[in-house]
Structures are given as C-alpha cells and as structure tokens.
C-alpha cells in the first residue's frame, strides 16, 4: 500500500517559483533577523505597551500605595543628584550668557537671560536627565530582576496584571517626580544665577530680580512643567518596557539598564525639540 505525498499548504505554495518550503522558511528567518525588521518590531511592541499602560492608568484600580512608595523611592535616588547637577549646570550657562551681556553693555539684563535659560530649557532637561539616569535605571533593574526570577510570570499565572500592579504606579510616579524636580532645579538655578550675576559679574540686585519676568511669565513656567511631565512619562515608560522584556539572566538585566539610559535620553531630546518648537510657535502666534 502506497502513501500519497502530502499536499502542500497554500502558504507553502506561495512564494517565488523554484523555492522549497525550507528555503522560504530560511528566507523569512533571514529577513526577521535583520536590524530594520527588529527595530520596527521593537517600536511596534513599545507602542502596544504604551497603549496598555494608558488603558490601565485611568481606571479605579489604581495602586495608590505602590505609587506613593515608588514616588518616594524615585525622589530619594534623584533629589541629591539633581541638586548637585543643577548648580554647576545652571551657573555655567548663566555665566556664559552674562559674559555676552557684559560685552554689549547690558549686564543689568542678566535676570532676563537667566530666567529664559533656566525656566525654558535647563530646568526640565536637568531634572529629567537625572530621573532618567537614576530613577529610570532603578525601575528597570527592579522589574528586570523580577522578570528573570519569574515573578512576573507568577503574577500572570495568578491572574494579576503586571502592567496594572507594577507599571502604572511607576510611570505616574516618574512623571510627578519629574515635575517636582523641575521646580526645584528652577529655583536653585535662579538663586545660583543671582549670586554669580550680582556678586561676581557686577549686575544690579534690584534689576536682576525685576527682570526675571521681563521675558518669562507664567505660561513659560507652565510649559516647562508640562515638558518635565512628558519627559518623566517617557523615562518611566522606557524603563518599565525594557525591564519587563529583560532576558538572559543578570547580564540581560544589566544590558536593559544600559539601554534604558540611551533610549530615554534619545526620546527626551527628541521630545524637547518638538515641544519647544510648538510652544514658540504658539507663543509667537498669540
């Protein structure tokens, strides 16, 4: 009794003539292994992850206790570095701006220059670079460790959604801490700029204080806070996504932490360019 050969499936029949099912499979694997395909697949997974996070964020099952714990944790690891970074960063830029004002004989406008530099750009950038470099890496390491210890899989088995239980509180905490640190960095930068401008570069104290609102007002500060919120949100989403997708044991967790810093910084600078351009267009058009 002879056995009839298996009829090829429609998927196996598709493809260029002369290619066997094995060669077609090898071709698909080769395409999927290319860098562009992996990049597009990663972006698609990330956007799907972001959609799930936002869907879980606005529900009544918000984990408030976990949010408070994570907000305090991110604050403890970010406050000191943000303070130490903001002083030299703000002061150096204000010092350079004042040098230009001195050359054109307008040193009394130092307050206006300091306010523009600190409120619009330095505050959000410094605060959230620290959040991304300290807080986000800690979040990624925590979730990555849970992943390789199979705690995340255990939660899924028990019917607990890790996005609702772990990701949403951390993303919201990262967002709010970024906003709070932005206010702190702004105050520290303006106070440090006052010291350098008045004491070291001869600016008039009263004019420095009065010129703080010459070019910058409440809308600028609100836009700065909104920018810090977006930066904190992106840093938290990046850290949680990479932490939940860590593979390969402790080495994979370390690689995920390094990727968190790189990808978070890339997203922050791209978002900063877009938000700054939109704000200036709206302000100039008003």
Tab-separated table of C-alpha atoms in Angstrom:
chain	number	residue	atom	x	y	z
A	1	UNK	CA	0.000	0.000	0.000
A	2	UNK	CA	1.497	3.292	-1.081
A	3	UNK	CA	1.046	6.545	0.827
A	4	UNK	CA	0.171	9.581	-1.247
A	5	UNK	CA	2.565	12.514	-0.763
A	6	UNK	CA	1.291	15.305	1.463
A	7	UNK	CA	-0.322	18.095	-0.461
A	8	UNK	CA	1.490	21.414	0.075
A	9	UNK	CA	-0.407	24.040	2.035
A	10	UNK	CA	-1.330	27.412	0.446
A	11	UNK	CA	1.409	29.086	2.486
A	12	UNK	CA	3.949	26.616	1.121
A	13	UNK	CA	2.691	27.126	-2.434
A	14	UNK	CA	3.173	30.908	-2.163
A	15	UNK	CA	6.500	32.472	-2.990
A	16	UNK	CA	8.881	32.605	-5.949
A	17	UNK	CA	8.911	29.646	-8.273
A	18	UNK	CA	11.564	27.054	-7.531
A	19	UNK	CA	11.746	27.743	-3.798
A	20	UNK	CA	11.075	24.862	-1.482
A	21	UNK	CA	9.242	25.323	1.834
A	22	UNK	CA	12.575	25.003	3.652
A	23	UNK	CA	14.242	27.738	1.614
A	24	UNK	CA	11.223	30.013	2.077
A	25	UNK	CA	11.397	29.443	5.836
A	26	UNK	CA	15.109	30.266	5.822
A	27	UNK	CA	14.406	33.431	3.833
A	28	UNK	CA	11.732	34.551	6.332
A	29	UNK	CA	14.091	33.902	9.232
A	30	UNK	CA	16.835	35.883	7.497
A	31	UNK	CA	14.510	38.861	6.986
A	32	UNK	CA	13.299	38.724	10.586
A	33	UNK	CA	16.888	38.682	11.787
A	34	UNK	CA	17.801	41.942	10.051
A	35	UNK	CA	18.272	45.107	12.097
A	36	UNK	CA	15.476	47.150	10.399
A	37	UNK	CA	12.938	44.374	10.992
A	38	UNK	CA	13.955	44.055	14.660
A	39	UNK	CA	13.789	47.821	15.112
A	40	UNK	CA	10.308	48.057	13.603
A	41	UNK	CA	9.151	45.094	15.672
A	42	UNK	CA	10.506	46.697	18.852
A	43	UNK	CA	8.807	50.020	18.088
A	44	UNK	CA	5.539	48.218	17.457
A	45	UNK	CA	5.795	46.312	20.735
A	46	UNK	CA	6.650	49.520	22.597
A	47	UNK	CA	3.671	51.416	21.210
A	48	UNK	CA	1.396	48.483	22.065
A	49	UNK	CA	2.834	48.514	25.589
A	50	UNK	CA	2.205	52.264	25.886
A	51	UNK	CA	-1.408	51.758	24.809
A	52	UNK	CA	-1.917	49.113	27.502
A	53	UNK	CA	-0.386	51.407	30.140
A	54	UNK	CA	-2.682	54.314	29.265
A	55	UNK	CA	-5.675	51.997	29.186
A	56	UNK	CA	-4.880	50.840	32.740
A	57	UNK	CA	-3.897	54.284	34.009
A	58	UNK	CA	-7.386	55.792	34.050
A	59	UNK	CA	-9.218	53.103	35.988
A	60	UNK	CA	-10.477	52.855	39.552
A	61	UNK	CA	-7.999	50.082	40.330
A	62	UNK	CA	-5.052	52.441	40.594
A	63	UNK	CA	-2.457	51.105	43.054
A	64	UNK	CA	-2.098	54.214	45.230
A	65	UNK	CA	0.111	52.626	47.884
A	66	UNK	CA	2.552	51.369	45.259
A	67	UNK	CA	2.517	54.812	43.643
A	68	UNK	CA	3.447	56.541	46.920
A	69	UNK	CA	6.215	54.014	47.566
A	70	UNK	CA	7.695	54.442	44.082
A	71	UNK	CA	7.398	58.236	44.156
A	72	UNK	CA	9.334	58.345	47.415
A	73	UNK	CA	11.905	55.889	46.079
A	74	UNK	CA	12.494	57.860	42.864
A	75	UNK	CA	12.720	61.079	44.870
A	76	UNK	CA	15.344	59.654	47.221
A	77	UNK	CA	17.567	58.479	44.363
A	78	UNK	CA	17.052	61.616	42.242
A	79	UNK	CA	16.910	64.597	44.603
A	80	UNK	CA	20.585	64.685	45.573
A	81	UNK	CA	21.975	64.186	42.044
A	82	UNK	CA	19.514	66.749	40.636
A	83	UNK	CA	20.611	69.312	43.206
A	84	UNK	CA	24.300	68.680	42.599
A	85	UNK	CA	23.924	68.751	38.821
A	86	UNK	CA	21.658	71.803	38.671
A	87	UNK	CA	24.079	74.139	40.477
A	88	UNK	CA	27.071	73.865	38.103
A	89	UNK	CA	24.942	73.298	35.003
A	90	UNK	CA	22.747	76.352	35.509
A	91	UNK	CA	25.536	78.570	36.769
A	92	UNK	CA	27.894	77.814	33.880
A	93	UNK	CA	25.265	78.640	31.242
A	94	UNK	CA	24.144	81.795	33.073
A	95	UNK	CA	27.786	82.823	33.434
A	96	UNK	CA	28.309	82.486	29.659
A	97	UNK	CA	25.118	84.441	28.919
A	98	UNK	CA	26.240	87.202	31.261
A	99	UNK	CA	29.627	87.380	29.572
A	100	UNK	CA	27.830	88.152	26.317
A	101	UNK	CA	25.670	90.777	28.028
A	102	UNK	CA	28.753	92.406	29.562
A	103	UNK	CA	30.355	92.721	26.121
A	104	UNK	CA	27.331	94.617	24.770
A	105	UNK	CA	26.918	96.683	27.949
A	106	UNK	CA	23.660	95.107	29.077
A	107	UNK	CA	24.701	93.224	32.206
A	108	UNK	CA	21.623	94.544	34.042
A	109	UNK	CA	19.540	92.255	31.810
A	110	UNK	CA	21.174	89.250	33.473
A	111	UNK	CA	17.931	88.393	35.253
A	112	UNK	CA	16.021	88.115	31.990
A	113	UNK	CA	18.695	85.936	30.423
A	114	UNK	CA	18.867	83.682	33.474
A	115	UNK	CA	15.086	83.251	33.559
A	116	UNK	CA	14.887	82.355	29.867
A	117	UNK	CA	17.730	79.831	30.131
A	118	UNK	CA	16.652	78.178	33.378
A	119	UNK	CA	12.866	78.152	33.042
A	120	UNK	CA	12.557	77.202	29.396
A	121	UNK	CA	15.354	74.676	28.932
A	122	UNK	CA	17.764	73.977	31.789
A	123	UNK	CA	15.174	73.105	34.432
A	124	UNK	CA	13.307	70.387	32.508
A	125	UNK	CA	16.445	68.957	30.922
A	126	UNK	CA	18.463	68.685	34.147
A	127	UNK	CA	15.615	67.352	36.284
A	128	UNK	CA	14.546	64.629	33.907
A	129	UNK	CA	18.056	63.646	32.836
A	130	UNK	CA	18.553	62.818	36.492
A	131	UNK	CA	15.216	60.999	36.626
A	132	UNK	CA	16.186	59.014	33.531
A	133	UNK	CA	19.719	58.365	34.738
A	134	UNK	CA	18.909	57.475	38.350
A	135	UNK	CA	15.199	56.759	38.805
A	136	UNK	CA	14.506	55.050	35.490
A	137	UNK	CA	17.537	52.784	35.741
A	138	UNK	CA	16.473	51.729	39.243
A	139	UNK	CA	12.968	50.968	37.943
A	140	UNK	CA	14.380	48.939	35.054
A	141	UNK	CA	16.710	46.992	37.352
A	142	UNK	CA	13.847	46.218	39.743
A	143	UNK	CA	11.458	44.988	37.047
A	144	UNK	CA	14.243	43.157	35.217
A	145	UNK	CA	15.199	41.308	38.381
A	146	UNK	CA	11.574	40.315	38.902
A	147	UNK	CA	11.428	39.136	35.301
A	148	UNK	CA	14.459	36.845	35.437
A	149	UNK	CA	13.280	35.444	38.802
A	150	UNK	CA	9.987	34.618	37.026
A	151	UNK	CA	7.981	36.731	39.459
A	152	UNK	CA	6.222	38.456	36.539
A	153	UNK	CA	5.197	35.077	35.092
A	154	UNK	CA	3.947	34.030	38.513
A	155	UNK	CA	1.802	37.178	38.739
A	156	UNK	CA	0.282	36.452	35.321
A	157	UNK	CA	-0.418	32.872	36.392
A	158	UNK	CA	-2.246	34.162	39.484
A	159	UNK	CA	-4.354	36.471	37.328
A	160	UNK	CA	-2.579	39.683	38.374
A	161	UNK	CA	-1.885	42.146	35.574
A	162	UNK	CA	1.756	43.328	35.965
A	163	UNK	CA	1.023	46.490	33.996
A	164	UNK	CA	-1.758	47.485	36.387
A	165	UNK	CA	0.079	46.364	39.523
A	166	UNK	CA	3.673	47.422	38.770
A	167	UNK	CA	3.985	49.572	35.646
A	168	UNK	CA	1.257	52.200	36.024
A	169	UNK	CA	2.292	53.346	39.553
A	170	UNK	CA	5.928	53.636	38.467
A	171	UNK	CA	5.110	55.608	35.316
A	172	UNK	CA	2.864	58.050	37.199
A	173	UNK	CA	5.460	58.408	39.973
A	174	UNK	CA	8.215	59.140	37.437
A	175	UNK	CA	6.016	61.782	35.808
A	176	UNK	CA	5.175	63.614	39.035
A	177	UNK	CA	8.720	63.447	40.400
A	178	UNK	CA	9.988	64.970	37.152
A	179	UNK	CA	7.561	67.876	37.579
A	180	UNK	CA	8.586	68.406	41.214
A	181	UNK	CA	12.301	68.270	40.462
A	182	UNK	CA	11.841	70.776	37.653
A	183	UNK	CA	10.514	73.330	40.152
A	184	UNK	CA	13.426	72.657	42.495
A	185	UNK	CA	16.013	72.959	39.731
A	186	UNK	CA	14.423	76.207	38.526
A	187	UNK	CA	14.648	77.794	41.988
A	188	UNK	CA	18.222	76.601	42.526
A	189	UNK	CA	19.270	77.832	39.083
A	190	UNK	CA	17.819	81.309	39.563
A	191	UNK	CA	19.340	81.652	43.043
A	192	UNK	CA	22.723	80.497	41.776
A	193	UNK	CA	22.424	82.853	38.825
A	194	UNK	CA	21.699	85.719	41.221
A	195	UNK	CA	24.853	85.005	43.203
A	196	UNK	CA	27.119	84.823	40.157
A	197	UNK	CA	25.496	87.740	38.340
A	198	UNK	CA	25.413	90.144	41.267
A	199	UNK	CA	28.460	89.149	43.296
A	200	UNK	CA	30.910	88.147	40.574
A	201	UNK	CA	29.767	89.971	37.431
A	202	UNK	CA	28.500	93.297	38.768
A	203	UNK	CA	24.804	93.133	37.948
A	204	UNK	CA	22.405	95.322	39.947
A	205	UNK	CA	20.454	93.212	42.500
A	206	UNK	CA	17.164	95.042	42.051
A	207	UNK	CA	17.317	94.934	38.266
A	208	UNK	CA	18.177	91.245	38.319
A	209	UNK	CA	15.063	90.467	40.337
A	210	UNK	CA	12.787	92.782	38.388
A	211	UNK	CA	13.984	91.442	35.014
A	212	UNK	CA	13.172	87.842	35.881
A	213	UNK	CA	9.665	88.353	34.480
A	214	UNK	CA	10.739	90.552	31.567
A	215	UNK	CA	10.816	87.751	29.003
A	216	UNK	CA	9.384	84.843	31.006
A	217	UNK	CA	5.921	84.603	32.547
A	218	UNK	CA	3.541	82.063	33.981
A	219	UNK	CA	2.839	80.421	30.581
A	220	UNK	CA	6.560	79.726	30.183
A	221	UNK	CA	6.759	78.089	33.602
A	222	UNK	CA	3.648	76.002	32.928
A	223	UNK	CA	5.120	74.917	29.592
A	224	UNK	CA	8.322	73.994	31.418
A	225	UNK	CA	6.363	71.889	33.903
A	226	UNK	CA	4.434	70.224	31.074
A	227	UNK	CA	7.711	69.457	29.337
A	228	UNK	CA	9.108	67.914	32.534
A	229	UNK	CA	5.948	65.815	32.880
A	230	UNK	CA	6.299	64.470	29.328
A	231	UNK	CA	9.981	63.728	29.920
A	232	UNK	CA	9.229	61.877	33.151
A	233	UNK	CA	6.457	59.917	31.432
A	234	UNK	CA	8.766	58.842	28.602
A	235	UNK	CA	11.541	57.869	31.010
A	236	UNK	CA	9.143	55.760	33.086
A	237	UNK	CA	7.628	54.037	30.042
A	238	UNK	CA	11.057	53.224	28.616
A	239	UNK	CA	12.334	51.830	31.921
A	240	UNK	CA	9.251	49.667	32.501
A	241	UNK	CA	9.186	48.314	28.941
A	242	UNK	CA	12.843	47.321	28.925
A	243	UNK	CA	12.648	45.930	32.454
A	244	UNK	CA	9.689	43.682	31.641
A	245	UNK	CA	11.437	42.437	28.488
A	246	UNK	CA	14.825	41.704	30.080
A	247	UNK	CA	16.256	38.313	29.098
A	248	UNK	CA	19.390	36.313	29.701
A	249	UNK	CA	19.815	36.447	33.462
A	250	UNK	CA	21.757	39.146	35.327
A	251	UNK	CA	23.678	40.080	32.188
A	252	UNK	CA	20.408	40.764	30.388
A	253	UNK	CA	19.240	42.990	33.238
A	254	UNK	CA	22.461	44.994	33.018
A	255	UNK	CA	22.028	45.402	29.267
A	256	UNK	CA	18.427	46.519	29.773
A	257	UNK	CA	19.571	49.159	32.287
A	258	UNK	CA	22.164	50.487	29.838
A	259	UNK	CA	19.572	50.576	27.065
A	260	UNK	CA	17.208	52.467	29.354
A	261	UNK	CA	19.685	55.330	29.706
A	262	UNK	CA	20.406	55.521	25.975
A	263	UNK	CA	16.830	55.214	24.712
A	264	UNK	CA	15.408	57.500	27.402
A	265	UNK	CA	17.893	60.241	26.535
A	266	UNK	CA	17.105	59.874	22.826
A	267	UNK	CA	13.370	60.168	23.463
A	268	UNK	CA	13.838	63.112	25.816
A	269	UNK	CA	15.886	65.176	23.391
A	270	UNK	CA	13.530	64.380	20.502
A	271	UNK	CA	10.506	65.347	22.609
A	272	UNK	CA	12.279	68.504	23.792
A	273	UNK	CA	12.817	69.661	20.223
A	274	UNK	CA	9.179	69.074	19.295
A	275	UNK	CA	7.685	70.662	22.424
A	276	UNK	CA	9.979	73.707	22.298
A	277	UNK	CA	9.162	74.333	18.640
A	278	UNK	CA	5.407	74.000	19.257
A	279	UNK	CA	5.495	76.290	22.296
A	280	UNK	CA	7.422	79.007	20.483
A	281	UNK	CA	5.066	78.834	17.519
A	282	UNK	CA	2.039	79.148	19.803
A	283	UNK	CA	3.595	81.960	21.851
A	284	UNK	CA	4.741	83.952	18.837
A	285	UNK	CA	1.435	83.409	17.096
A	286	UNK	CA	-0.593	84.552	20.095
